[in-house]
XYZ file of C-alpha atoms in Angstrom:
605
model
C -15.620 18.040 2.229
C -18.173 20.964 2.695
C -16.401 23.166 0.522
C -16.481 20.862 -2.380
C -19.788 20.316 -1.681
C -20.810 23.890 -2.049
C -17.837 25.200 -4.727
C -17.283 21.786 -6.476
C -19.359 20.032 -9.142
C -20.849 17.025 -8.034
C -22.983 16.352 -11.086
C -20.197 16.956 -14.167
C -17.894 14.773 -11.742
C -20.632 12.309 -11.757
C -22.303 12.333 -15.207
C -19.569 14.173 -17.054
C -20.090 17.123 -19.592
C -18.989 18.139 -23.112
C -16.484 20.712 -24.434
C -19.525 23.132 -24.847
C -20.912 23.107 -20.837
C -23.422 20.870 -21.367
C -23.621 17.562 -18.924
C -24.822 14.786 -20.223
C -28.153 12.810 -19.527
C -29.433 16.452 -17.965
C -31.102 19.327 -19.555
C -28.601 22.398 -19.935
C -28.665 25.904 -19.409
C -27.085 27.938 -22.005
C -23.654 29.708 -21.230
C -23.284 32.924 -22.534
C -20.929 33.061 -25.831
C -21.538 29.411 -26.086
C -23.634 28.445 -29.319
C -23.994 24.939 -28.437
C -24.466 24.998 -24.735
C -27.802 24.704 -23.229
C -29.019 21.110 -25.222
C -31.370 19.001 -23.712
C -28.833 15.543 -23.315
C -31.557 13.659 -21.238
C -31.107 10.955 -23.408
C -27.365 11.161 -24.559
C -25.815 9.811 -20.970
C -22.213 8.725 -21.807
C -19.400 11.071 -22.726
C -17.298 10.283 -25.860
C -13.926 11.554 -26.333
C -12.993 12.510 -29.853
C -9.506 11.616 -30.164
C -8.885 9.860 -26.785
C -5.571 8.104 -29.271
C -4.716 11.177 -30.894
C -3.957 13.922 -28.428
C -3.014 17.349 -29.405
C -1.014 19.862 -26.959
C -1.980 23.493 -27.399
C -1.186 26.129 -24.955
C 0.880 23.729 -22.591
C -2.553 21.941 -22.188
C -4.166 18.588 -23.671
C -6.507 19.352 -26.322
C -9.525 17.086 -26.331
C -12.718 17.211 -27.401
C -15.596 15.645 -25.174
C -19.351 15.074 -26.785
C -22.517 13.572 -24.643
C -23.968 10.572 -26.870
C -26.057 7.726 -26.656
C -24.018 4.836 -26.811
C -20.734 4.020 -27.104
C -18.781 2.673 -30.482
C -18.112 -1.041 -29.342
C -16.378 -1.944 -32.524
C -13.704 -0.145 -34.340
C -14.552 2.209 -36.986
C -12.220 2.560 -39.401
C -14.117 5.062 -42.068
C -16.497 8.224 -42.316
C -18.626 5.925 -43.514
C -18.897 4.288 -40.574
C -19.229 6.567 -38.022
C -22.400 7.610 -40.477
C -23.683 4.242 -40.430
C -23.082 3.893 -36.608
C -24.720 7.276 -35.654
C -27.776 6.311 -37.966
C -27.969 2.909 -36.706
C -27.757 3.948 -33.189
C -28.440 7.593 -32.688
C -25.164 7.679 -31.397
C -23.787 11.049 -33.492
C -20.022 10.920 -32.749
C -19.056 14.584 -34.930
C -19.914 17.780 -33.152
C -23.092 18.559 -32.720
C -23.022 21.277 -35.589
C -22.073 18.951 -38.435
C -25.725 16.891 -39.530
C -25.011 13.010 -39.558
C -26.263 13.363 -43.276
C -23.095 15.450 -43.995
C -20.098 13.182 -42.021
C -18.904 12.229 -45.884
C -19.523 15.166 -47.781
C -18.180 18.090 -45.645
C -15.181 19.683 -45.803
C -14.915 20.215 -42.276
C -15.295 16.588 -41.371
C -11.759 16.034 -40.748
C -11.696 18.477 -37.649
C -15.320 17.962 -36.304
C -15.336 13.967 -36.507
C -13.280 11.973 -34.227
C -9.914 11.193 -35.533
C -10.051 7.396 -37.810
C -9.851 4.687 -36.628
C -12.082 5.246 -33.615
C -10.583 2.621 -31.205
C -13.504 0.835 -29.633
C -14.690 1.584 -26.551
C -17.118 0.741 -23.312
C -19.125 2.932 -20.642
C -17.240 3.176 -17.414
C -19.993 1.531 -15.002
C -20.373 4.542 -12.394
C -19.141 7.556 -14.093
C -20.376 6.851 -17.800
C -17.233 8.218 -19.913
C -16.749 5.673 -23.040
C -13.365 4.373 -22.181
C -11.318 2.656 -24.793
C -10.385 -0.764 -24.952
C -7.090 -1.116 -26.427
C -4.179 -1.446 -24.145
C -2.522 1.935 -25.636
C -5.463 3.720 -26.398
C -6.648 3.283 -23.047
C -2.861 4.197 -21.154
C -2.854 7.358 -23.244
C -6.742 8.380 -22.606
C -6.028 7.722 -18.389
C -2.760 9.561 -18.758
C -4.469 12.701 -20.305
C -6.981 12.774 -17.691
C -4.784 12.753 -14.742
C -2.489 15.073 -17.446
C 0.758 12.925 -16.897
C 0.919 11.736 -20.534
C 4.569 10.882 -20.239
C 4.844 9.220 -16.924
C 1.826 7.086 -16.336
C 1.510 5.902 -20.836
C 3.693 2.932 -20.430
C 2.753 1.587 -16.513
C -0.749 2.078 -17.214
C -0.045 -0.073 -20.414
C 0.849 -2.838 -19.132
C -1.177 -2.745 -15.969
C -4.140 -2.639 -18.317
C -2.379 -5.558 -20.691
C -2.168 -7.636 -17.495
C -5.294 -6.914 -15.621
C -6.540 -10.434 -15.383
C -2.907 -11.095 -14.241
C -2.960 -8.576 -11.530
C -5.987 -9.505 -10.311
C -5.115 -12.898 -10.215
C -2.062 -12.380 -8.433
C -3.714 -10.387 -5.834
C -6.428 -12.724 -4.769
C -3.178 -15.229 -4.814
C -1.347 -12.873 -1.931
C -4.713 -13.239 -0.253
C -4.993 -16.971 0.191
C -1.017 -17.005 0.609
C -1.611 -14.492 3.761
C -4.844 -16.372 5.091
C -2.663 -19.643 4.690
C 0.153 -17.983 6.573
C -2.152 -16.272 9.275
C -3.453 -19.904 10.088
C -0.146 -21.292 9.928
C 0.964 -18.740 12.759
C -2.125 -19.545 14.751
C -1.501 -23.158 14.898
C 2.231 -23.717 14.708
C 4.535 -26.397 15.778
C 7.742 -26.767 15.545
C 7.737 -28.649 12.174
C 5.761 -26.397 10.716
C 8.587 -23.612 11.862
C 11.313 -25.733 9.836
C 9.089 -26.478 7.068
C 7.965 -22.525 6.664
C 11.711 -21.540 7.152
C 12.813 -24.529 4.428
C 10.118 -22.587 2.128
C 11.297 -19.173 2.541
C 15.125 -20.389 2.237
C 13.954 -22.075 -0.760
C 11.776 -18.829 -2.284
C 13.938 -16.364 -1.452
C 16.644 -18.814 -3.792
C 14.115 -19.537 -6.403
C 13.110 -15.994 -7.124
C 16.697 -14.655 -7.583
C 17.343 -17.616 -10.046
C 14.778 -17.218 -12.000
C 15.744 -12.833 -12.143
C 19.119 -13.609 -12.884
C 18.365 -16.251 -15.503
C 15.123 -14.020 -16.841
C 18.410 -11.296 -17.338
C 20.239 -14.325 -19.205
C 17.883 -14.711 -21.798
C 16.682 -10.965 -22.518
C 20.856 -10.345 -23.129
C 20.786 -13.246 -25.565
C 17.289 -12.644 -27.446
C 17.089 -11.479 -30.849
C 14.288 -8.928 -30.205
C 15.933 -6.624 -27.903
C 16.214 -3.382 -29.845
C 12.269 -3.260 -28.594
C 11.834 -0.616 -26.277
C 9.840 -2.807 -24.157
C 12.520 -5.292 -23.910
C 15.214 -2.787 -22.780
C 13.060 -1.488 -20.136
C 12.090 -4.848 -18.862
C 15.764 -5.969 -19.343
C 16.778 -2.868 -17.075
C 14.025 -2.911 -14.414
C 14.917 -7.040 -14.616
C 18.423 -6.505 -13.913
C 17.740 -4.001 -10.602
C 15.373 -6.441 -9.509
C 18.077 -9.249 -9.288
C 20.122 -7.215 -7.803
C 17.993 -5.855 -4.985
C 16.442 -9.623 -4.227
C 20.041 -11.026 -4.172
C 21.122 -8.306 -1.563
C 17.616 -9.275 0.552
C 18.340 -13.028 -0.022
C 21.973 -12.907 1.274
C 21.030 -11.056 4.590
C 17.951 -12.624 5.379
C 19.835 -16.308 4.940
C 23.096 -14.686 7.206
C 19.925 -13.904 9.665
C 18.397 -16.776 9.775
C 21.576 -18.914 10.172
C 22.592 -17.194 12.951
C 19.195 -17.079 14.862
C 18.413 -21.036 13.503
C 18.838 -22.251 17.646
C 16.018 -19.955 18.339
C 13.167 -21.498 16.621
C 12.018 -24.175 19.652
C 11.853 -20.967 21.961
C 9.877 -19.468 19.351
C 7.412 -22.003 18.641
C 6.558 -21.470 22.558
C 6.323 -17.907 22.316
C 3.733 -18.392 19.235
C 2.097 -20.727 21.543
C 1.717 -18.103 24.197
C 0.430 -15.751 21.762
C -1.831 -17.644 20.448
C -3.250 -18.909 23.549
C -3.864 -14.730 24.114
C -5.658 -14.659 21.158
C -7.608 -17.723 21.281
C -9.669 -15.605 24.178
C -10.669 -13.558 21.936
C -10.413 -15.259 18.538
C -12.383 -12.176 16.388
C -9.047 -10.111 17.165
C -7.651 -12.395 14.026
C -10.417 -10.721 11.566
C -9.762 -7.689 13.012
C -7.378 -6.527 9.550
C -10.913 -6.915 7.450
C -12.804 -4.201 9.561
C -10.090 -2.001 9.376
C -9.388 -2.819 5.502
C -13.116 -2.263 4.730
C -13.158 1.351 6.716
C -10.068 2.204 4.840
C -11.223 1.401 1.709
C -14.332 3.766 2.023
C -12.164 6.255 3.583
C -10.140 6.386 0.203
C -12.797 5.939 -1.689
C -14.407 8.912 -0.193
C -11.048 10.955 0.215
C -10.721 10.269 -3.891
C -14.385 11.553 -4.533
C -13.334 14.598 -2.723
C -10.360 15.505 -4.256
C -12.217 15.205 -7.850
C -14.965 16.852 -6.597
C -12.306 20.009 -5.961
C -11.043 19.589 -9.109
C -14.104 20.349 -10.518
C -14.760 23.380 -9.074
C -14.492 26.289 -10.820
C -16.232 28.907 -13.151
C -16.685 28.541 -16.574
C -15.138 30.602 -19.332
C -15.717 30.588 -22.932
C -12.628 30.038 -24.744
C -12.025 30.164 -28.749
C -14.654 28.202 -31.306
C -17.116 28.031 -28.683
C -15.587 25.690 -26.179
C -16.372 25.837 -22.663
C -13.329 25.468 -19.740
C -14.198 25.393 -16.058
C -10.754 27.096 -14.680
C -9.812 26.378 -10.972
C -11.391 28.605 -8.052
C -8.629 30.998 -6.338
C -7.075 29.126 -3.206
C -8.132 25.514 -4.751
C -4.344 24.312 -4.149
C -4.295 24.978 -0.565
C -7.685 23.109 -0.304
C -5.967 20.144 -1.990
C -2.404 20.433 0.205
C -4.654 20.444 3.426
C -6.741 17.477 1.809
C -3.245 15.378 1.317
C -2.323 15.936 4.903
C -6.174 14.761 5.711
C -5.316 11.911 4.000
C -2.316 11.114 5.731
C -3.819 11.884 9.648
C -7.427 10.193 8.535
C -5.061 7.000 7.200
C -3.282 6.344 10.642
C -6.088 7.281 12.974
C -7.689 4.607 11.285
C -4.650 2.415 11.948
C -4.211 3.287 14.986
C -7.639 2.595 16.380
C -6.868 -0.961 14.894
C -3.602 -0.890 17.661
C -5.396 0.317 20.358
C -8.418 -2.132 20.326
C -6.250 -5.197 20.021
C -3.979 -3.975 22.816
C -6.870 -3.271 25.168
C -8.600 -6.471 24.140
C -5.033 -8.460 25.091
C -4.837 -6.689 28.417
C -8.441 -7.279 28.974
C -7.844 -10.880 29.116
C -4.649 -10.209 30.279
C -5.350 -9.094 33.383
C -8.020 -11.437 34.549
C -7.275 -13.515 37.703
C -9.717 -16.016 36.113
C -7.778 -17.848 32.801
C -10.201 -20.950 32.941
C -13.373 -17.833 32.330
C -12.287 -15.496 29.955
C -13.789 -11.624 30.452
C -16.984 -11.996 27.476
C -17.010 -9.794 24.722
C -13.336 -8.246 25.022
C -12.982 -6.799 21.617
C -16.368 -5.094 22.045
C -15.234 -3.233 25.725
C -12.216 -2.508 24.007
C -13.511 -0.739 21.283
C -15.963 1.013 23.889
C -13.210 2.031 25.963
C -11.394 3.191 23.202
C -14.337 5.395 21.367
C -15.817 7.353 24.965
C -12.483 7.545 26.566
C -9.269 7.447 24.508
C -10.140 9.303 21.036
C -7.642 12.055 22.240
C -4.772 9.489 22.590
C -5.246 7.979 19.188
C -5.631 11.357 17.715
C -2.068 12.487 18.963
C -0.263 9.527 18.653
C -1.101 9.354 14.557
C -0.798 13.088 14.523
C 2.941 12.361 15.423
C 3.081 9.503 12.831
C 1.880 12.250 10.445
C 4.162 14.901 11.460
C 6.752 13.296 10.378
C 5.436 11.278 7.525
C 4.478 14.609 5.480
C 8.826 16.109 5.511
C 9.332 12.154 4.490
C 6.976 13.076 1.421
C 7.862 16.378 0.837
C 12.265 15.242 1.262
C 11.118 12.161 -1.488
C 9.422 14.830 -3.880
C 12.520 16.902 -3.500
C 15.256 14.633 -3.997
C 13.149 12.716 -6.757
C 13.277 16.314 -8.849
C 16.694 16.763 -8.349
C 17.489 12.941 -10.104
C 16.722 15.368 -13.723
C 19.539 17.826 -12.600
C 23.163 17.129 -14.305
C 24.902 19.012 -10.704
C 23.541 18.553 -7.278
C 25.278 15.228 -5.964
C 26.018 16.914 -2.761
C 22.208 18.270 -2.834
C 21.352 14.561 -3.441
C 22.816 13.015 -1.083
C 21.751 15.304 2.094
C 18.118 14.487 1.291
C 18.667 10.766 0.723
C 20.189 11.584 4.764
C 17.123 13.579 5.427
C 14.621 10.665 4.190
C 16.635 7.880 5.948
C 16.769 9.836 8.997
C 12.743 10.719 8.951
C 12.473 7.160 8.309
C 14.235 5.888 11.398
C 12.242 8.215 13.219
C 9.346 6.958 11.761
C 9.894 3.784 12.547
C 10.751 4.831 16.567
C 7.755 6.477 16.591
C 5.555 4.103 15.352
C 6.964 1.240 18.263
C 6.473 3.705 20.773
C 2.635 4.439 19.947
C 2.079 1.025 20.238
C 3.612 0.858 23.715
C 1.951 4.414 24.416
C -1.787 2.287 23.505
C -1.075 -0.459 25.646
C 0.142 1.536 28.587
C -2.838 3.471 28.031
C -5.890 0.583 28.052
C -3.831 -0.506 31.298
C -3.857 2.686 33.211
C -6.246 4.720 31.558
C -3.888 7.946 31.275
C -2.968 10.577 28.690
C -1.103 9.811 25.629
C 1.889 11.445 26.925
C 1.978 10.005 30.556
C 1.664 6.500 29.170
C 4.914 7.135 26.722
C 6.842 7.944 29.290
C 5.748 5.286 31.164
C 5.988 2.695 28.520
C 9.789 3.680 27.677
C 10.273 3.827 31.709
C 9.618 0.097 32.130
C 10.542 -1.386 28.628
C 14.124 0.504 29.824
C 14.530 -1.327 33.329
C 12.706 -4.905 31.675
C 14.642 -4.987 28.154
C 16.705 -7.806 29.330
C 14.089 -10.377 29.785
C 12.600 -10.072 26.833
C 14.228 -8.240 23.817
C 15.878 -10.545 22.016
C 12.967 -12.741 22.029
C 10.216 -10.113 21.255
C 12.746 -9.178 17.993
C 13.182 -12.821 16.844
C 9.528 -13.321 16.668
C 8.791 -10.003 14.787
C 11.949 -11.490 12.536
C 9.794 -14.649 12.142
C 6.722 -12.926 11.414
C 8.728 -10.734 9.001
C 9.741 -13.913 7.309
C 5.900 -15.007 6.556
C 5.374 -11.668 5.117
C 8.706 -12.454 2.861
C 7.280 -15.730 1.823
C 3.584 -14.164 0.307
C 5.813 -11.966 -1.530
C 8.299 -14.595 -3.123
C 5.705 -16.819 -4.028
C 3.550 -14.124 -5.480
C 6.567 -12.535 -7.369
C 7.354 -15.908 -8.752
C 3.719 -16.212 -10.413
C 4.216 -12.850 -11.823
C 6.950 -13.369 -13.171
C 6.220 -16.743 -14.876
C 2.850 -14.942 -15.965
C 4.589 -11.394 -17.201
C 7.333 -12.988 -19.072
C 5.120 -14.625 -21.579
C 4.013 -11.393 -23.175
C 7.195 -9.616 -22.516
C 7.935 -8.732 -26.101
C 4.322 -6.227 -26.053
C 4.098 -4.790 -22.356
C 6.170 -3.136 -19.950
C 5.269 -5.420 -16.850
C 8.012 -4.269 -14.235
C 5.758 -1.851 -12.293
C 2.649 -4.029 -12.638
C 5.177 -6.575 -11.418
C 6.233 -4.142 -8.486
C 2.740 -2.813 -7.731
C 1.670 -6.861 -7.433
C 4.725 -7.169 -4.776
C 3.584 -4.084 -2.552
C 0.076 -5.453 -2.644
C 1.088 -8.954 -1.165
C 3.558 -7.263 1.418
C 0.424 -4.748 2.319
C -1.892 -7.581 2.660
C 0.439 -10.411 4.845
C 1.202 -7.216 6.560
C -2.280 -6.248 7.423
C -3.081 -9.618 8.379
C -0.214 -11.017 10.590
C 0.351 -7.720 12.167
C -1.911 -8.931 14.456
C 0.295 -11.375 15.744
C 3.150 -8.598 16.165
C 0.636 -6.419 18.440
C -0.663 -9.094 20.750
C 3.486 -10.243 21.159
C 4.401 -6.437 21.724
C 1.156 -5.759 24.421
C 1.639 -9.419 26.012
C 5.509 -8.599 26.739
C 4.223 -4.686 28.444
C 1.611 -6.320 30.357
C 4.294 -8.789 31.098
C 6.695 -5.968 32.362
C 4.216 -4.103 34.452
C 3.373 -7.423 36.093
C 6.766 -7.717 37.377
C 6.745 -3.802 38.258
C 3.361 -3.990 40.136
C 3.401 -7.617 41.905
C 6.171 -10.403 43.105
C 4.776 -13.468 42.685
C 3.847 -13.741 46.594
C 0.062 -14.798 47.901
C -0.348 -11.093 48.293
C 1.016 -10.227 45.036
C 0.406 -12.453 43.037
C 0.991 -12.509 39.508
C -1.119 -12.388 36.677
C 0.167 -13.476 34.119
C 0.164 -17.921 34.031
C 2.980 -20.430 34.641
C 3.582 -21.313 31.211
C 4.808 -17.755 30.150
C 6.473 -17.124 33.059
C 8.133 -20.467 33.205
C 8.860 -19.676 29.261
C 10.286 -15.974 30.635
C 12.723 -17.796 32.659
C 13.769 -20.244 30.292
C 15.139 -17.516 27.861
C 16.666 -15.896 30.308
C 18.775 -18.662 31.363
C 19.495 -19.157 27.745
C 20.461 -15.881 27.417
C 22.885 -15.684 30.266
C 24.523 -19.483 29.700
C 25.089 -17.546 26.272
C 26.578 -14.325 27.744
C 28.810 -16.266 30.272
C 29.980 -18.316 27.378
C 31.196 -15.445 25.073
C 32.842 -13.415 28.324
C 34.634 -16.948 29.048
C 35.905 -17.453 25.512
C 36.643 -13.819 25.135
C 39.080 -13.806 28.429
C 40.801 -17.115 26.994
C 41.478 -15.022 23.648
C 42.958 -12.399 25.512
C 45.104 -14.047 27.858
C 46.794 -16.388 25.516
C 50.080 -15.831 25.283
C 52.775 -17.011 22.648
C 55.136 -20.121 23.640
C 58.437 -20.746 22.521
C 58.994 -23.602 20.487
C 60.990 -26.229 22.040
C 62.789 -28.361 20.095
């Protein structure tokens, strides 16, 4: 951040500059072998780009020219005449700054030094002031040049910008869908268990009829030969697919676990009877949402700000480049991996301060007077003690998230090569196994944090001593702990079908003119994100509730000397599964030594 303080360019990030060095709505000094750099543009603010629909590629680079004017054209303009009308009417000149306004229909150099016709029209981006057009494909192609992936990002940004209202409409949907569900989890009952299950069962159904029949009707419709439609019939097609592969196990799943639900609505009732000492834990997912957002936002003002640094050289007809400082790219690979470390620090300090908050009230002799303020000591704890533990645990998590990146990139460039299967396939191994690992890791932090705000000790030491007792306890509690994650997996299913199923019905109206599969995709890993940032918080205070749990029965045996912490109802709840769980073992050893001592009888006749 300091070095793109000092080395980057805060104010052409900021107010943006022309193709001649000059920023706009500042006065200029002149560049040397630069006739029209050093203008006074106090008064021109907004940068207009020439041909921001009709790019030219010179030198392996996008060619586009960038003035500083007054205003930007908010109607189309569709003649020289025009643009000479607009530039008197509004002082906006929109040629270079050579050719007089007087001569925009007489000069023979018009055609190169005014903006290609028609000039799409166009609006001032609020913060950065760059005159942005307004047309769904002017606008793709003029984001795609600027991030200079013209070929990749044209057609998603197309139809994200087509279906903006959509998206955003969709997205404040997932919201109240996960705010709905988070309240749902926090007072559930046992009908509302079969009634949540009935509507996942039924969404899960829903969604893959309406893919399979959306596939129906592109195969039968007239207007196919469309580009747009063969892409959307594709990218329809692997979406069936996929969702009737998810539908098929989750429904085998929830058949077989279906006896399970009363002994889950108890263990929901235990959790929430954790949190309901310390109710703030369930906005807990906004704090950390808002500090992420800044941290992105700030992370993304960086990164431009780098981007901008440079020196400026004077290239052919006057133009002005700014080319990249030496060493820039390793700023910007050490800046990713920033990203990724800052990212689950954050995260992590979310873990950590609901697991010390549920031990907090955990471990209080007192349940009738709760300990005050336990989100607050937890966070205190957290910030003059246990920085060091956070800071390993999500350098782990990052360790092995940036091969997991770095495996994707790789096998993602080898998809263009005709040979490589072999190639191809090791890395798909390499991601999946990085993944599990990922996935291990991320269970035991979370163990490692709660060990830690009970003990106080070291990152390490509290691993070890996490996977010590979760090792000699796993039989109380496993199979319970997984079929309420599997529950609150199924909420986070359900904000996603439901929000699918309104993009879809939206999308598919204007199918013929947009590609909407990744808006449609991008919409789906925004609801998961969200129900996922919000009823986490019920998978935390089940995983630090079932450690406490465990070192409860390590440290104390229920005697007057010893007694234990944790209330009747869980522990009566504790025993309950367990009995379940062994009537159930017994039962499949008994049938399984009938199976194999039957023997075959002769038939008498």
């Amino acid at each position: 951040m300091g070095y793109s303080v000092v080395a980057g360019a805060a104010g052409r990030l900021l107010f943006g500059y022309d193709s001649f060095g000059n920023m706009c709505g500042k006065k200029n000094s002149p560049v040397e072998g630069a006739p029209l750099s050093g203008q006074d543009m106090t008064l021109k603010k907004h940068v207009f780009f020439m041909n921001s629909c009709n790019l030219e590629v010179k030198g392996m680079q996008l060619n586009r020219m960038a003035l500083c004017v007054s205003n930007c054209p908010e109607e189309q303009l569709d003649s020289l005449e025009e643009v000479q009308l607009f530039a008197n009417t509004s002082g906006s000149f929109l040629c270079v700054y050579s050719l007089n306004s007087f001569n925009y229909t007489h000069s023979p150099k018009a055609d190169s030094l005014c903006p290609r016709l028609p000039v799409p029209p166009s609006k001032s981006f609020p913060l950065f002031n760059r005159c942005v057009p307004q047309t769904p494909e002017c606008y793709s192609l003029f984001a795609s040049v600027l991030i200079n992936d013209v070929d990749t990002l044209h057609r998603i940004l197309s139809g994200i910008m087509s279906g903006r209202d959509t998206i955003l409409g969709l997205c404040i949907l997932a919201l109240a869908l996960s705010l709905a569900m988070m309240f749902t989890f926090r007072f559930i009952t046992t009908l509302l268990v079969h009634i949540f299950i009935s509507l996942v069962i039924l969404g899960l159904l829903f969604v893959c009829g309406v893919l399979w029949w959306l596939y129906y009707d592109y195969t039968n419709d007239l207007s196919i030969e469309l580009d747009t439609e063969r892409e959307n019939m594709k990218c329809v097609l692997g979406f069936a697919i996929v969702s009737t592969g998810i539908t098929a196990v989750l429904l085998v799943l929830i058949f077989v676990l279906r006896k399970r639900i009363k002994l889950t609505v108890e263990l929901f009732q235990i959790t929430n009877k954790a949190i309901s000492s310390a109710p703030f834990l369930l906005f807990q997912p906004l704090w950390t949402f808002a500090i992420l957002i800044f941290f992105w936002v700030l992370w993304v003002a960086v990164l431009l700000s780098l981007g901008t640094a440079g020196a400026a050289q004077v290239m052919e007809g006057g133009q002005v480049e700014y080319k990249p400082l030496s060493g820039i790219r390793y700023m910007w690979s050490y800046h990713l991996i920033g990203l990724i470390w800052t990212s689950e620090f954050i995260l992590a300090c979310q873990q950590m301060t609901i697991a010390g908050a549920v031990v907090t009230c955990y471990f209080n002799r007192s349940k009738n007077d709760p300990p005050d303020h336990p989100i607050l000591s937890s966070l205190s704890i957290l910030f003059f003690y246990h920085q060091g533990t956070v800071v390993k645990g999500s350098f782990l998590i990052s360790v092995v998230r940036i091969p997991r990146i770095i495996v994707m990139y790789m096998q993602n460039a080898l998809k263009e090569q005709q040979h490589g299967a072999l190639s191809r396939y090791l890395f798909r191994c390499c991601y999946c196994c990085f993944w599990c690992l990922d996935k291990y890791l991320l269970h035991l932090n979370q163990n490692a944090y709660t060990t830690t705000a009970i003990n106080g000790t070291d990152f390490c030491t509290s691993a070890k001593d996490a996977f010590k007792i979760l090792s000699k306890n796993s039989s109380h509690f496993t199979s319970i702990n997984c079929f309420g994650d599997f529950i609150i997996f199924l909420g986070k299913v359900l904000v996603v079908c439901f929000t699918v199923f309104g993009g879809l019905m939206a999308f598919n109206y204007n199918r013929a003119f947009q590609v909407w599969a990744v808006p449609l995709l991008l919409v789906a890993f925004f609801a998961y994100l969200v129900a996922h940032s919000f009823l986490s918080v019920f998978e935390t205070v089940l995983d630090a509730l079932f450690l406490c749990f465990a070192v409860d029965l390590e440290t104390n045996d229920g005697s007057s000397e010893k007694p234990y912490f944790m209330d009747q109802e869980f522990l009566s709840f504790v025993k309950r599964s367990n009995k379940l769980n062994n009537a159930r073992a017994q039962q499949d050893k008994h049938s399984l030594r009938n199976e194999e001592g039957t023997e075959l009888q002769a038939i008498v006749r």
